[in-house]
Each structure stands twice: as C-alpha cells, then as structure tokens.
Amino acid sequence: MKHSLDCLKLPTPMRVSVADDVAALLEFALICHAQTRVAIATLIEVRGGAARVLGSHVVVAADGRYAGYLSGGCVEAAVAFEALLAIEAGKDRVVTFGDGSPFFDIILPCGGGITVAIHILREPDEIVQVLTCLEQRRTTALKLSVEKQALTVTAPPATTGWIGHWFHILYRPRIRIVISGQTVEARSVAKLARGCGYDVVFISGQDVIANLTELIDQYTAVLLLHHDMDQEQPALQAALRSKPFYIGALGSSRTHERRLEALRKAGFRDEDLTHIRAPIGLFGPTRDSTSLALSVLAEVAATRLAGFK
C-alpha cells in the first residue's frame, strides 16, 4: 500500500539523456543538485550476465529527470522510481532486479540479476573532486556505503568492487585518440571517434610532435595514418617513447617491415617495436575509409577492454 500511495505523489521518471559517459553523468548530477534533490544509483553486484559493468550509474533528480544506464535500458525507469522513493524518504537504499529480485515483472534479457545502491547526494564536493581529476586526466575513485549513507573520494583501487564494507568505484579519464596524418582515412577515423565520445587530437608539424609526450598518457591511443612512411616517423618515434596503450600504423605488411627497419636504425629495440599494431585495424584489408575507421576503432576498443578491467 505504501508504494501505491507514493506513486500518487511522485513524478513520473523521464529519461532526459542517452549519454553513458561517466563525466557527463556526474556533471548532470551537479546540475540537478543545484536545482533540486538528486540521487545516484550505482551497480554494485551482477548475478549472471549483465549489460553494464560494476560501478555504472543512473542519476535521478527529484523532479523525475534521469540519465545513465545500469542495464540495456530495461530497468532504468524502475531504478529511477526507487531513487525517487529514496529521495522522498531521505534515506539511501539497496534494490535488486532480475534474478533474485522481488520484482517478478522486471526480467533482464540477459537472464541475470543486478543489485543497485541508491545514494542521496547531500554534498557535491566529492563529485566536483572526481570531475576535476578526470579533467586533469588523473585516475580517481569514490567509495560508497549505504549503511553509513556516505559517498567519499578515496585512493583509486585496482578495479571497481568491494573492499571491506565499502564499494569502491574507479574512474578513468576519457580515452584520447591522437591522429597523425592528413589523409581521408584520418578524417574518417576522427569523425567516427568523436561520435563514439573519444577525445580526438590531430597532430602535425615538428613543434606539435615535439610536445607529443605532453598529450600522451596511459589512456591514449596513437594512430599513424600516413601514406608516406617518412612523414610518420617523427610522431611514431615520439609515441614509442611515451608508451600509450595503443599504437597503430597504416600500411601493408611489407611497409611495416620497412618501418621496423627504420626504427631499429633509430635505436629502438625489438621489444619496443612489438607495441605497434600494423597493418592497423581489427579486420582487413579494407578498401574504403569508412571500413578502415570501423576496423581501427574496433581494435582500439578491444585493446582498451583487455587492458583496463
């Protein structure tokens, strides 16, 4: 009966964004907090299969607006309603969906189950700190306790998950795509990468390449999309020294052998050269720039998923 009465008073949940970028969601939380009460729902347990990773968020404002995903889209409105109940009661809560849940009419297509912690955001300082770290391209983390109704900044763990009685959420900077080359392939890759939400940077000229090490960190992929091997060498050598998580270079297997020989003459060891993916792309060879862009970004995504658990 309580839920039925609450339904009469609570607003109808309404999705206002299809974005699932963590920085965008946390910014949305800050905007909502400045206007009204807000809750952050966090995926803290997965039973069986699931569409999202641990630590995924849905942000819910007291007026019913929400954004983010904890599944493929099948439970978010129900999560938002539970968050509205938490906001109304002024108390954090934990809710389960799918397998093992009391909500028999909410079934996850994957057949699994999830547990969601709903925290009412009382102070925005922690969210501001996380966003500042991400803007500075630094790894950061929050830890959550429903029992203590607390969400605080903490040292980044090795991975998102439980440490004692606290659930730790690891946040990494957005993937940066550094592109060297002024080819049609470079333009197609850049267009698709921006559409995927990556931070895209074009480099050209000796001055920019000299400062390439300032652009590259462990969350950067460097793409050498030249048709002239000599033009790619300065950027490629700078990338090898900076150790991004991915380096890919355009060209055939024969071209790659020539590339490796040039790098050996420049003083690079065979161990260094194993970091170069060439011919670039997850599948191929491709005969058009759009297919190449799909192939390249698929390989970048696969490498990222393998490297960042």
PDB file of C-alpha atoms in Angstrom:
ATOM      1  CA  MET A   1       0.000   0.000   0.000  1.00  0.00           C
ATOM      2  CA  LYS A   2       2.862   2.404   0.777  1.00  0.00           C
ATOM      3  CA  HIS A   3       4.243   2.152  -2.792  1.00  0.00           C
ATOM      4  CA  SER A   4       0.739   2.752  -4.187  1.00  0.00           C
ATOM      5  CA  LEU A   5       0.328   5.919  -2.122  1.00  0.00           C
ATOM      6  CA  ASP A   6       3.812   7.124  -3.045  1.00  0.00           C
ATOM      7  CA  CYS A   7       3.035   6.617  -6.750  1.00  0.00           C
ATOM      8  CA  LEU A   8       0.330   9.285  -6.408  1.00  0.00           C
ATOM      9  CA  LYS A   9       2.816  11.843  -5.076  1.00  0.00           C
ATOM     10  CA  LEU A  10       5.980  11.102  -7.028  1.00  0.00           C
ATOM     11  CA  PRO A  11       6.729  12.473 -10.505  1.00  0.00           C
ATOM     12  CA  THR A  12       6.916  10.110 -13.459  1.00  0.00           C
ATOM     13  CA  PRO A  13      10.534   9.157 -14.252  1.00  0.00           C
ATOM     14  CA  MET A  14      11.622  10.700 -17.557  1.00  0.00           C
ATOM     15  CA  ARG A  15      14.872   9.995 -19.363  1.00  0.00           C
ATOM     16  CA  VAL A  16      16.499  13.246 -20.489  1.00  0.00           C
ATOM     17  CA  SER A  17      19.783  11.932 -21.899  1.00  0.00           C
ATOM     18  CA  VAL A  18      21.026   8.782 -23.635  1.00  0.00           C
ATOM     19  CA  ALA A  19      24.645   9.510 -22.691  1.00  0.00           C
ATOM     20  CA  ASP A  20      26.522   6.975 -20.575  1.00  0.00           C
ATOM     21  CA  ASP A  21      29.829   8.842 -20.316  1.00  0.00           C
ATOM     22  CA  VAL A  22      30.693   8.989 -16.622  1.00  0.00           C
ATOM     23  CA  ALA A  23      31.861  12.618 -16.674  1.00  0.00           C
ATOM     24  CA  ALA A  24      28.626  13.691 -18.385  1.00  0.00           C
ATOM     25  CA  LEU A  25      26.582  11.809 -15.779  1.00  0.00           C
ATOM     26  CA  LEU A  26      28.446  13.346 -12.849  1.00  0.00           C
ATOM     27  CA  GLU A  27      28.066  16.800 -14.405  1.00  0.00           C
ATOM     28  CA  PHE A  28      24.344  16.101 -14.718  1.00  0.00           C
ATOM     29  CA  ALA A  29      24.315  15.204 -11.019  1.00  0.00           C
ATOM     30  CA  LEU A  30      25.879  18.566 -10.160  1.00  0.00           C
ATOM     31  CA  ILE A  31      23.369  20.455 -12.317  1.00  0.00           C
ATOM     32  CA  CYS A  32      20.470  18.605 -10.699  1.00  0.00           C
ATOM     33  CA  HIS A  33      21.874  19.141  -7.210  1.00  0.00           C
ATOM     34  CA  ALA A  34      21.956  22.895  -7.784  1.00  0.00           C
ATOM     35  CA  GLN A  35      18.258  22.808  -8.722  1.00  0.00           C
ATOM     36  CA  THR A  36      16.692  20.134  -6.529  1.00  0.00           C
ATOM     37  CA  ARG A  37      17.425  16.946  -4.617  1.00  0.00           C
ATOM     38  CA  VAL A  38      19.246  14.204  -6.513  1.00  0.00           C
ATOM     39  CA  ALA A  39      20.215  10.549  -6.078  1.00  0.00           C
ATOM     40  CA  ILE A  40      22.945   8.471  -7.691  1.00  0.00           C
ATOM     41  CA  ALA A  41      22.128   4.810  -8.327  1.00  0.00           C
ATOM     42  CA  THR A  42      25.198   2.568  -8.679  1.00  0.00           C
ATOM     43  CA  LEU A  43      25.503  -1.000  -9.953  1.00  0.00           C
ATOM     44  CA  ILE A  44      27.183  -2.858  -7.061  1.00  0.00           C
ATOM     45  CA  GLU A  45      26.524  -6.514  -7.921  1.00  0.00           C
ATOM     46  CA  VAL A  46      25.937  -8.605 -11.047  1.00  0.00           C
ATOM     47  CA  ARG A  47      24.452 -12.095 -10.934  1.00  0.00           C
ATOM     48  CA  GLY A  48      24.912 -13.980 -14.181  1.00  0.00           C
ATOM     49  CA  GLY A  49      25.069 -11.892 -17.358  1.00  0.00           C
ATOM     50  CA  ALA A  50      24.686  -8.119 -17.428  1.00  0.00           C
ATOM     51  CA  ALA A  51      24.823  -5.337 -19.995  1.00  0.00           C
ATOM     52  CA  ARG A  52      26.847  -2.877 -17.878  1.00  0.00           C
ATOM     53  CA  VAL A  53      29.962  -3.014 -15.738  1.00  0.00           C
ATOM     54  CA  LEU A  54      30.090  -2.674 -11.968  1.00  0.00           C
ATOM     55  CA  GLY A  55      30.125   0.966 -10.928  1.00  0.00           C
ATOM     56  CA  SER A  56      27.776   2.140 -13.703  1.00  0.00           C
ATOM     57  CA  HIS A  57      25.453   4.967 -12.658  1.00  0.00           C
ATOM     58  CA  VAL A  58      21.948   6.302 -13.133  1.00  0.00           C
ATOM     59  CA  VAL A  59      21.476   9.859 -11.850  1.00  0.00           C
ATOM     60  CA  VAL A  60      17.924  10.771 -10.788  1.00  0.00           C
ATOM     61  CA  ALA A  61      16.573  14.224  -9.932  1.00  0.00           C
ATOM     62  CA  ALA A  62      13.644  14.720  -7.547  1.00  0.00           C
ATOM     63  CA  ASP A  63      11.528  16.078 -10.421  1.00  0.00           C
ATOM     64  CA  GLY A  64      11.791  12.730 -12.257  1.00  0.00           C
ATOM     65  CA  ARG A  65      14.561  13.502 -14.749  1.00  0.00           C
ATOM     66  CA  TYR A  66      17.172  10.779 -15.043  1.00  0.00           C
ATOM     67  CA  ALA A  67      20.198   9.800 -17.125  1.00  0.00           C
ATOM     68  CA  GLY A  68      22.569   6.846 -17.320  1.00  0.00           C
ATOM     69  CA  TYR A  69      22.330   3.072 -17.645  1.00  0.00           C
ATOM     70  CA  LEU A  70      22.587   0.069 -15.343  1.00  0.00           C
ATOM     71  CA  SER A  71      21.363  -2.396 -17.973  1.00  0.00           C
ATOM     72  CA  GLY A  72      20.468  -2.306 -21.646  1.00  0.00           C
ATOM     73  CA  GLY A  73      17.604   0.048 -20.825  1.00  0.00           C
ATOM     74  CA  CYS A  74      15.126  -2.427 -19.313  1.00  0.00           C
ATOM     75  CA  VAL A  75      15.324  -1.445 -15.627  1.00  0.00           C
ATOM     76  CA  GLU A  76      16.348   2.205 -15.607  1.00  0.00           C
ATOM     77  CA  ALA A  77      12.820   3.620 -15.194  1.00  0.00           C
ATOM     78  CA  ALA A  78      12.249   1.241 -12.256  1.00  0.00           C
ATOM     79  CA  VAL A  79      15.589   2.285 -10.768  1.00  0.00           C
ATOM     80  CA  ALA A  80      14.585   5.933 -11.160  1.00  0.00           C
ATOM     81  CA  PHE A  81      11.314   5.259  -9.338  1.00  0.00           C
ATOM     82  CA  GLU A  82      13.174   3.576  -6.472  1.00  0.00           C
ATOM     83  CA  ALA A  83      15.522   6.567  -6.350  1.00  0.00           C
ATOM     84  CA  LEU A  84      12.524   8.900  -6.103  1.00  0.00           C
ATOM     85  CA  LEU A  85      11.251   6.833  -3.180  1.00  0.00           C
ATOM     86  CA  ALA A  86      14.676   7.120  -1.526  1.00  0.00           C
ATOM     87  CA  ILE A  87      14.726  10.890  -2.051  1.00  0.00           C
ATOM     88  CA  GLU A  88      11.204  11.189  -0.627  1.00  0.00           C
ATOM     89  CA  ALA A  89      12.166   9.116   2.431  1.00  0.00           C
ATOM     90  CA  GLY A  90      15.525  10.880   2.786  1.00  0.00           C
ATOM     91  CA  LYS A  91      17.370   7.594   3.171  1.00  0.00           C
ATOM     92  CA  ASP A  92      19.756   5.559   0.989  1.00  0.00           C
ATOM     93  CA  ARG A  93      18.606   2.098  -0.086  1.00  0.00           C
ATOM     94  CA  VAL A  94      19.639  -1.088  -1.899  1.00  0.00           C
ATOM     95  CA  VAL A  95      17.391  -2.675  -4.543  1.00  0.00           C
ATOM     96  CA  THR A  96      17.725  -5.867  -6.602  1.00  0.00           C
ATOM     97  CA  PHE A  97      16.378  -6.525 -10.112  1.00  0.00           C
ATOM     98  CA  GLY A  98      16.162  -9.615 -12.295  1.00  0.00           C
ATOM     99  CA  ASP A  99      17.278 -12.936 -10.855  1.00  0.00           C
ATOM    100  CA  GLY A 100      16.755 -12.980  -7.091  1.00  0.00           C
ATOM    101  CA  SER A 101      14.606  -9.839  -7.105  1.00  0.00           C
ATOM    102  CA  PRO A 102      11.131  -9.391  -5.552  1.00  0.00           C
ATOM    103  CA  PHE A 103      10.095  -7.529  -8.717  1.00  0.00           C
ATOM    104  CA  PHE A 104       8.827 -10.554 -10.657  1.00  0.00           C
ATOM    105  CA  ASP A 105       7.633  -8.411 -13.566  1.00  0.00           C
ATOM    106  CA  ILE A 106      11.102  -6.922 -14.271  1.00  0.00           C
ATOM    107  CA  ILE A 107      13.174  -9.502 -16.141  1.00  0.00           C
ATOM    108  CA  LEU A 108      16.619  -8.763 -17.542  1.00  0.00           C
ATOM    109  CA  PRO A 109      17.007 -10.036 -21.142  1.00  0.00           C
ATOM    110  CA  CYS A 110      20.401 -11.498 -20.219  1.00  0.00           C
ATOM    111  CA  GLY A 111      18.682 -13.694 -17.623  1.00  0.00           C
ATOM    112  CA  GLY A 112      20.857 -12.434 -14.776  1.00  0.00           C
ATOM    113  CA  GLY A 113      20.287 -10.115 -11.878  1.00  0.00           C
ATOM    114  CA  ILE A 114      21.709  -6.878 -10.527  1.00  0.00           C
ATOM    115  CA  THR A 115      21.912  -5.112  -7.194  1.00  0.00           C
ATOM    116  CA  VAL A 116      21.750  -1.322  -7.114  1.00  0.00           C
ATOM    117  CA  ALA A 117      22.783   1.035  -4.315  1.00  0.00           C
ATOM    118  CA  ILE A 118      20.898   4.343  -4.278  1.00  0.00           C
ATOM    119  CA  HIS A 119      22.661   7.230  -2.563  1.00  0.00           C
ATOM    120  CA  ILE A 120      21.101  10.629  -1.975  1.00  0.00           C
ATOM    121  CA  LEU A 121      23.688  13.251  -2.878  1.00  0.00           C
ATOM    122  CA  ARG A 122      23.865  15.603   0.084  1.00  0.00           C
ATOM    123  CA  GLU A 123      27.086  17.479  -0.683  1.00  0.00           C
ATOM    124  CA  PRO A 124      28.533  17.983  -4.187  1.00  0.00           C
ATOM    125  CA  ASP A 125      32.192  18.336  -3.152  1.00  0.00           C
ATOM    126  CA  GLU A 126      33.117  14.719  -3.874  1.00  0.00           C
ATOM    127  CA  ILE A 127      31.617  14.872  -7.360  1.00  0.00           C
ATOM    128  CA  VAL A 128      33.490  18.124  -8.058  1.00  0.00           C
ATOM    129  CA  GLN A 129      36.763  16.492  -6.981  1.00  0.00           C
ATOM    130  CA  VAL A 130      36.208  13.498  -9.265  1.00  0.00           C
ATOM    131  CA  LEU A 131      35.389  15.716 -12.238  1.00  0.00           C
ATOM    132  CA  THR A 132      38.473  17.847 -11.578  1.00  0.00           C
ATOM    133  CA  CYS A 133      40.687  14.758 -11.576  1.00  0.00           C
ATOM    134  CA  LEU A 134      39.155  13.466 -14.805  1.00  0.00           C
ATOM    135  CA  GLU A 135      39.600  16.859 -16.465  1.00  0.00           C
ATOM    136  CA  GLN A 136      43.258  16.720 -15.453  1.00  0.00           C
ATOM    137  CA  ARG A 137      43.394  13.166 -16.857  1.00  0.00           C
ATOM    138  CA  ARG A 138      44.056  11.589 -13.488  1.00  0.00           C
ATOM    139  CA  THR A 139      42.546   8.350 -12.223  1.00  0.00           C
ATOM    140  CA  THR A 140      40.295   8.800  -9.196  1.00  0.00           C
ATOM    141  CA  ALA A 141      37.684   6.935  -7.162  1.00  0.00           C
ATOM    142  CA  LEU A 142      34.691   7.189  -4.840  1.00  0.00           C
ATOM    143  CA  LYS A 143      33.720   4.763  -2.109  1.00  0.00           C
ATOM    144  CA  LEU A 144      30.098   4.167  -1.191  1.00  0.00           C
ATOM    145  CA  SER A 145      28.423   2.868   1.958  1.00  0.00           C
ATOM    146  CA  VAL A 146      24.641   2.591   2.070  1.00  0.00           C
ATOM    147  CA  GLU A 147      24.713   1.770   5.788  1.00  0.00           C
ATOM    148  CA  LYS A 148      26.651   4.962   6.535  1.00  0.00           C
ATOM    149  CA  GLN A 149      24.789   6.884   3.779  1.00  0.00           C
ATOM    150  CA  ALA A 150      28.215   8.091   2.650  1.00  0.00           C
ATOM    151  CA  LEU A 151      29.951   8.745  -0.669  1.00  0.00           C
ATOM    152  CA  THR A 152      33.541   9.942  -0.367  1.00  0.00           C
ATOM    153  CA  VAL A 153      36.643  10.372  -2.522  1.00  0.00           C
ATOM    154  CA  THR A 154      39.255   7.678  -1.971  1.00  0.00           C
ATOM    155  CA  ALA A 155      42.525   6.396  -3.416  1.00  0.00           C
ATOM    156  CA  PRO A 156      41.967   4.608  -6.749  1.00  0.00           C
ATOM    157  CA  PRO A 157      41.665   0.820  -6.299  1.00  0.00           C
ATOM    158  CA  ALA A 158      42.985  -1.691  -8.822  1.00  0.00           C
ATOM    159  CA  THR A 159      39.442  -2.221 -10.059  1.00  0.00           C
ATOM    160  CA  THR A 160      35.858  -1.316  -9.184  1.00  0.00           C
ATOM    161  CA  GLY A 161      34.371  -3.537  -6.469  1.00  0.00           C
ATOM    162  CA  TRP A 162      34.013  -4.252  -2.772  1.00  0.00           C
ATOM    163  CA  ILE A 163      36.795  -3.588  -0.301  1.00  0.00           C
ATOM    164  CA  GLY A 164      35.520  -4.489   3.149  1.00  0.00           C
ATOM    165  CA  HIS A 165      32.130  -2.862   3.744  1.00  0.00           C
ATOM    166  CA  TRP A 166      32.693  -0.129   1.154  1.00  0.00           C
ATOM    167  CA  PHE A 167      32.001  -0.317  -2.566  1.00  0.00           C
ATOM    168  CA  HIS A 168      34.824   1.389  -4.481  1.00  0.00           C
ATOM    169  CA  ILE A 169      34.153   2.964  -7.881  1.00  0.00           C
ATOM    170  CA  LEU A 170      37.176   3.541 -10.111  1.00  0.00           C
ATOM    171  CA  TYR A 171      37.040   6.394 -12.629  1.00  0.00           C
ATOM    172  CA  ARG A 172      39.460   6.663 -15.536  1.00  0.00           C
ATOM    173  CA  PRO A 173      39.952   9.603 -17.906  1.00  0.00           C
ATOM    174  CA  ARG A 174      38.185   9.545 -21.256  1.00  0.00           C
ATOM    175  CA  ILE A 175      40.109   7.745 -23.994  1.00  0.00           C
ATOM    176  CA  ARG A 176      42.130  10.151 -26.121  1.00  0.00           C
ATOM    177  CA  ILE A 177      42.748   9.431 -29.804  1.00  0.00           C
ATOM    178  CA  VAL A 178      45.847  11.163 -31.208  1.00  0.00           C
ATOM    179  CA  ILE A 179      45.849  11.119 -35.018  1.00  0.00           C
ATOM    180  CA  SER A 180      48.886  11.867 -37.162  1.00  0.00           C
ATOM    181  CA  GLY A 181      48.124  12.309 -40.855  1.00  0.00           C
ATOM    182  CA  GLN A 182      46.055  14.496 -43.158  1.00  0.00           C
ATOM    183  CA  THR A 183      44.564  11.670 -45.229  1.00  0.00           C
ATOM    184  CA  VAL A 184      40.952  10.814 -45.972  1.00  0.00           C
ATOM    185  CA  GLU A 185      41.418   7.849 -43.636  1.00  0.00           C
ATOM    186  CA  ALA A 186      42.454  10.208 -40.837  1.00  0.00           C
ATOM    187  CA  ARG A 187      39.335  12.335 -41.338  1.00  0.00           C
ATOM    188  CA  SER A 188      37.039   9.290 -41.346  1.00  0.00           C
ATOM    189  CA  VAL A 189      38.615   7.873 -38.178  1.00  0.00           C
ATOM    190  CA  ALA A 190      38.354  11.253 -36.434  1.00  0.00           C
ATOM    191  CA  LYS A 191      34.675  11.643 -37.358  1.00  0.00           C
ATOM    192  CA  LEU A 192      33.763   8.194 -36.047  1.00  0.00           C
ATOM    193  CA  ALA A 193      35.931   8.573 -32.931  1.00  0.00           C
ATOM    194  CA  ARG A 194      34.183  11.831 -31.990  1.00  0.00           C
ATOM    195  CA  GLY A 195      30.836  10.128 -32.483  1.00  0.00           C
ATOM    196  CA  CYS A 196      31.967   7.412 -30.068  1.00  0.00           C
ATOM    197  CA  GLY A 197      32.756  10.023 -27.420  1.00  0.00           C
ATOM    198  CA  TYR A 198      36.553   9.856 -27.634  1.00  0.00           C
ATOM    199  CA  ASP A 199      38.744  12.911 -27.127  1.00  0.00           C
ATOM    200  CA  VAL A 200      40.283  13.426 -30.590  1.00  0.00           C
ATOM    201  CA  VAL A 201      43.510  15.365 -31.217  1.00  0.00           C
ATOM    202  CA  PHE A 202      45.168  15.903 -34.614  1.00  0.00           C
ATOM    203  CA  ILE A 203      48.917  16.485 -34.678  1.00  0.00           C
ATOM    204  CA  SER A 204      51.097  17.825 -37.486  1.00  0.00           C
ATOM    205  CA  GLY A 205      54.308  19.776 -37.734  1.00  0.00           C
ATOM    206  CA  GLN A 206      57.531  19.416 -35.832  1.00  0.00           C
ATOM    207  CA  ASP A 207      56.558  21.768 -32.990  1.00  0.00           C
ATOM    208  CA  VAL A 208      53.425  19.773 -32.175  1.00  0.00           C
ATOM    209  CA  ILE A 209      55.229  16.442 -32.452  1.00  0.00           C
ATOM    210  CA  ALA A 210      57.970  17.715 -30.136  1.00  0.00           C
ATOM    211  CA  ASN A 211      55.280  18.237 -27.476  1.00  0.00           C
ATOM    212  CA  LEU A 212      53.563  14.921 -28.159  1.00  0.00           C
ATOM    213  CA  THR A 213      54.716  13.442 -24.864  1.00  0.00           C
ATOM    214  CA  GLU A 214      52.540  16.003 -23.067  1.00  0.00           C
ATOM    215  CA  LEU A 215      49.462  14.725 -24.914  1.00  0.00           C
ATOM    216  CA  ILE A 216      50.075  11.020 -24.384  1.00  0.00           C
ATOM    217  CA  ASP A 217      49.260   9.088 -21.232  1.00  0.00           C
ATOM    218  CA  GLN A 218      48.230   5.507 -20.490  1.00  0.00           C
ATOM    219  CA  TYR A 219      44.692   6.273 -21.704  1.00  0.00           C
ATOM    220  CA  THR A 220      45.819   7.457 -25.136  1.00  0.00           C
ATOM    221  CA  ALA A 221      45.776   5.661 -28.485  1.00  0.00           C
ATOM    222  CA  VAL A 222      48.075   6.968 -31.234  1.00  0.00           C
ATOM    223  CA  LEU A 223      47.078   6.387 -34.857  1.00  0.00           C
ATOM    224  CA  LEU A 224      49.615   6.908 -37.648  1.00  0.00           C
ATOM    225  CA  LEU A 225      47.508   7.361 -40.796  1.00  0.00           C
ATOM    226  CA  HIS A 226      50.071   8.388 -43.414  1.00  0.00           C
ATOM    227  CA  HIS A 227      50.730   7.198 -46.948  1.00  0.00           C
ATOM    228  CA  ASP A 228      54.355   8.305 -46.660  1.00  0.00           C
ATOM    229  CA  MET A 229      56.367   6.353 -44.101  1.00  0.00           C
ATOM    230  CA  ASP A 230      58.939   9.124 -43.746  1.00  0.00           C
ATOM    231  CA  GLN A 231      56.227  11.566 -42.649  1.00  0.00           C
ATOM    232  CA  GLU A 232      55.049   9.283 -39.859  1.00  0.00           C
ATOM    233  CA  GLN A 233      58.478   8.609 -38.334  1.00  0.00           C
ATOM    234  CA  PRO A 234      58.752  11.667 -36.006  1.00  0.00           C
ATOM    235  CA  ALA A 235      55.301  11.056 -34.493  1.00  0.00           C
ATOM    236  CA  LEU A 236      55.820   7.303 -34.318  1.00  0.00           C
ATOM    237  CA  GLN A 237      59.149   7.644 -32.536  1.00  0.00           C
ATOM    238  CA  ALA A 238      57.659  10.130 -30.053  1.00  0.00           C
ATOM    239  CA  ALA A 239      54.741   7.765 -29.425  1.00  0.00           C
ATOM    240  CA  LEU A 240      57.039   4.811 -28.754  1.00  0.00           C
ATOM    241  CA  ARG A 241      58.900   6.837 -26.147  1.00  0.00           C
ATOM    242  CA  SER A 242      55.638   7.931 -24.446  1.00  0.00           C
ATOM    243  CA  LYS A 243      54.022   4.461 -24.116  1.00  0.00           C
ATOM    244  CA  PRO A 244      50.338   4.961 -24.945  1.00  0.00           C
ATOM    245  CA  PHE A 245      48.095   1.900 -24.542  1.00  0.00           C
ATOM    246  CA  TYR A 246      47.773   1.558 -28.327  1.00  0.00           C
ATOM    247  CA  ILE A 247      49.882   2.479 -31.368  1.00  0.00           C
ATOM    248  CA  GLY A 248      48.604   1.640 -34.828  1.00  0.00           C
ATOM    249  CA  ALA A 249      50.115   2.425 -38.227  1.00  0.00           C
ATOM    250  CA  LEU A 250      48.640   2.379 -41.719  1.00  0.00           C
ATOM    251  CA  GLY A 251      50.280   0.320 -44.444  1.00  0.00           C
ATOM    252  CA  SER A 252      50.876  -3.195 -45.699  1.00  0.00           C
ATOM    253  CA  SER A 253      52.960  -5.902 -44.064  1.00  0.00           C
ATOM    254  CA  ARG A 254      55.791  -5.054 -46.461  1.00  0.00           C
ATOM    255  CA  THR A 255      55.571  -1.391 -45.462  1.00  0.00           C
ATOM    256  CA  HIS A 256      55.660  -2.398 -41.823  1.00  0.00           C
ATOM    257  CA  GLU A 257      58.899  -4.323 -42.310  1.00  0.00           C
ATOM    258  CA  ARG A 258      60.464  -1.183 -43.768  1.00  0.00           C
ATOM    259  CA  ARG A 259      59.058   0.804 -40.857  1.00  0.00           C
ATOM    260  CA  LEU A 260      60.617  -1.545 -38.314  1.00  0.00           C
ATOM    261  CA  GLU A 261      63.983  -1.405 -40.036  1.00  0.00           C
ATOM    262  CA  ALA A 262      63.940   2.391 -39.930  1.00  0.00           C
ATOM    263  CA  LEU A 263      63.097   2.322 -36.230  1.00  0.00           C
ATOM    264  CA  ARG A 264      65.899  -0.130 -35.475  1.00  0.00           C
ATOM    265  CA  LYS A 265      68.332   2.205 -37.198  1.00  0.00           C
ATOM    266  CA  ALA A 266      66.967   4.997 -34.990  1.00  0.00           C
ATOM    267  CA  GLY A 267      67.941   2.988 -31.906  1.00  0.00           C
ATOM    268  CA  PHE A 268      64.674   1.270 -30.931  1.00  0.00           C
ATOM    269  CA  ARG A 269      64.777  -2.300 -29.650  1.00  0.00           C
ATOM    270  CA  ASP A 270      62.659  -5.144 -30.966  1.00  0.00           C
ATOM    271  CA  GLU A 271      60.856  -5.161 -27.610  1.00  0.00           C
ATOM    272  CA  ASP A 272      59.730  -1.568 -28.252  1.00  0.00           C
ATOM    273  CA  LEU A 273      58.525  -2.390 -31.749  1.00  0.00           C
ATOM    274  CA  THR A 274      56.092  -5.075 -30.598  1.00  0.00           C
ATOM    275  CA  HIS A 275      53.794  -2.291 -29.356  1.00  0.00           C
ATOM    276  CA  ILE A 276      52.980  -1.209 -32.917  1.00  0.00           C
ATOM    277  CA  ARG A 277      49.813  -2.690 -34.465  1.00  0.00           C
ATOM    278  CA  ALA A 278      50.370  -2.918 -38.199  1.00  0.00           C
ATOM    279  CA  PRO A 279      48.696  -3.326 -40.546  1.00  0.00           C
ATOM    280  CA  ILE A 280      46.333  -1.246 -38.437  1.00  0.00           C
ATOM    281  CA  GLY A 281      42.822  -2.436 -37.625  1.00  0.00           C
ATOM    282  CA  LEU A 282      40.943  -5.401 -36.224  1.00  0.00           C
ATOM    283  CA  PHE A 283      39.904  -6.703 -39.619  1.00  0.00           C
ATOM    284  CA  GLY A 284      41.142  -6.103 -43.105  1.00  0.00           C
ATOM    285  CA  PRO A 285      42.420  -5.287 -45.534  1.00  0.00           C
ATOM    286  CA  THR A 286      39.777  -2.601 -46.106  1.00  0.00           C
ATOM    287  CA  ARG A 287      39.146  -0.759 -49.353  1.00  0.00           C
ATOM    288  CA  ASP A 288      37.392   2.388 -48.145  1.00  0.00           C
ATOM    289  CA  SER A 289      37.982   4.914 -45.381  1.00  0.00           C
ATOM    290  CA  THR A 290      34.737   4.195 -43.501  1.00  0.00           C
ATOM    291  CA  SER A 291      35.502   0.484 -43.183  1.00  0.00           C
ATOM    292  CA  LEU A 292      39.037   1.329 -42.111  1.00  0.00           C
ATOM    293  CA  ALA A 293      37.701   3.687 -39.420  1.00  0.00           C
ATOM    294  CA  LEU A 294      35.456   0.922 -38.065  1.00  0.00           C
ATOM    295  CA  SER A 295      38.359  -1.541 -38.117  1.00  0.00           C
ATOM    296  CA  VAL A 296      40.782   0.830 -36.379  1.00  0.00           C
ATOM    297  CA  LEU A 297      38.423   1.921 -33.604  1.00  0.00           C
ATOM    298  CA  ALA A 298      37.298  -1.668 -33.049  1.00  0.00           C
ATOM    299  CA  GLU A 299      40.934  -2.593 -32.422  1.00  0.00           C
ATOM    300  CA  VAL A 300      41.398   0.397 -30.123  1.00  0.00           C
ATOM    301  CA  ALA A 301      38.267  -0.568 -28.161  1.00  0.00           C
ATOM    302  CA  ALA A 302      39.317  -4.223 -27.929  1.00  0.00           C
ATOM    303  CA  THR A 303      42.774  -3.224 -26.666  1.00  0.00           C
ATOM    304  CA  ARG A 304      41.239  -0.865 -24.116  1.00  0.00           C
ATOM    305  CA  LEU A 305      38.859  -3.529 -22.811  1.00  0.00           C
ATOM    306  CA  ALA A 306      41.704  -6.033 -22.496  1.00  0.00           C
ATOM    307  CA  GLY A 307      43.965  -3.574 -20.712  1.00  0.00           C
ATOM    308  CA  PHE A 308      41.542  -1.786 -18.364  1.00  0.00           C
ATOM    309  CA  LYS A 309      39.404  -4.194 -16.382  1.00  0.00           C
TER     310      LYS A 309
END
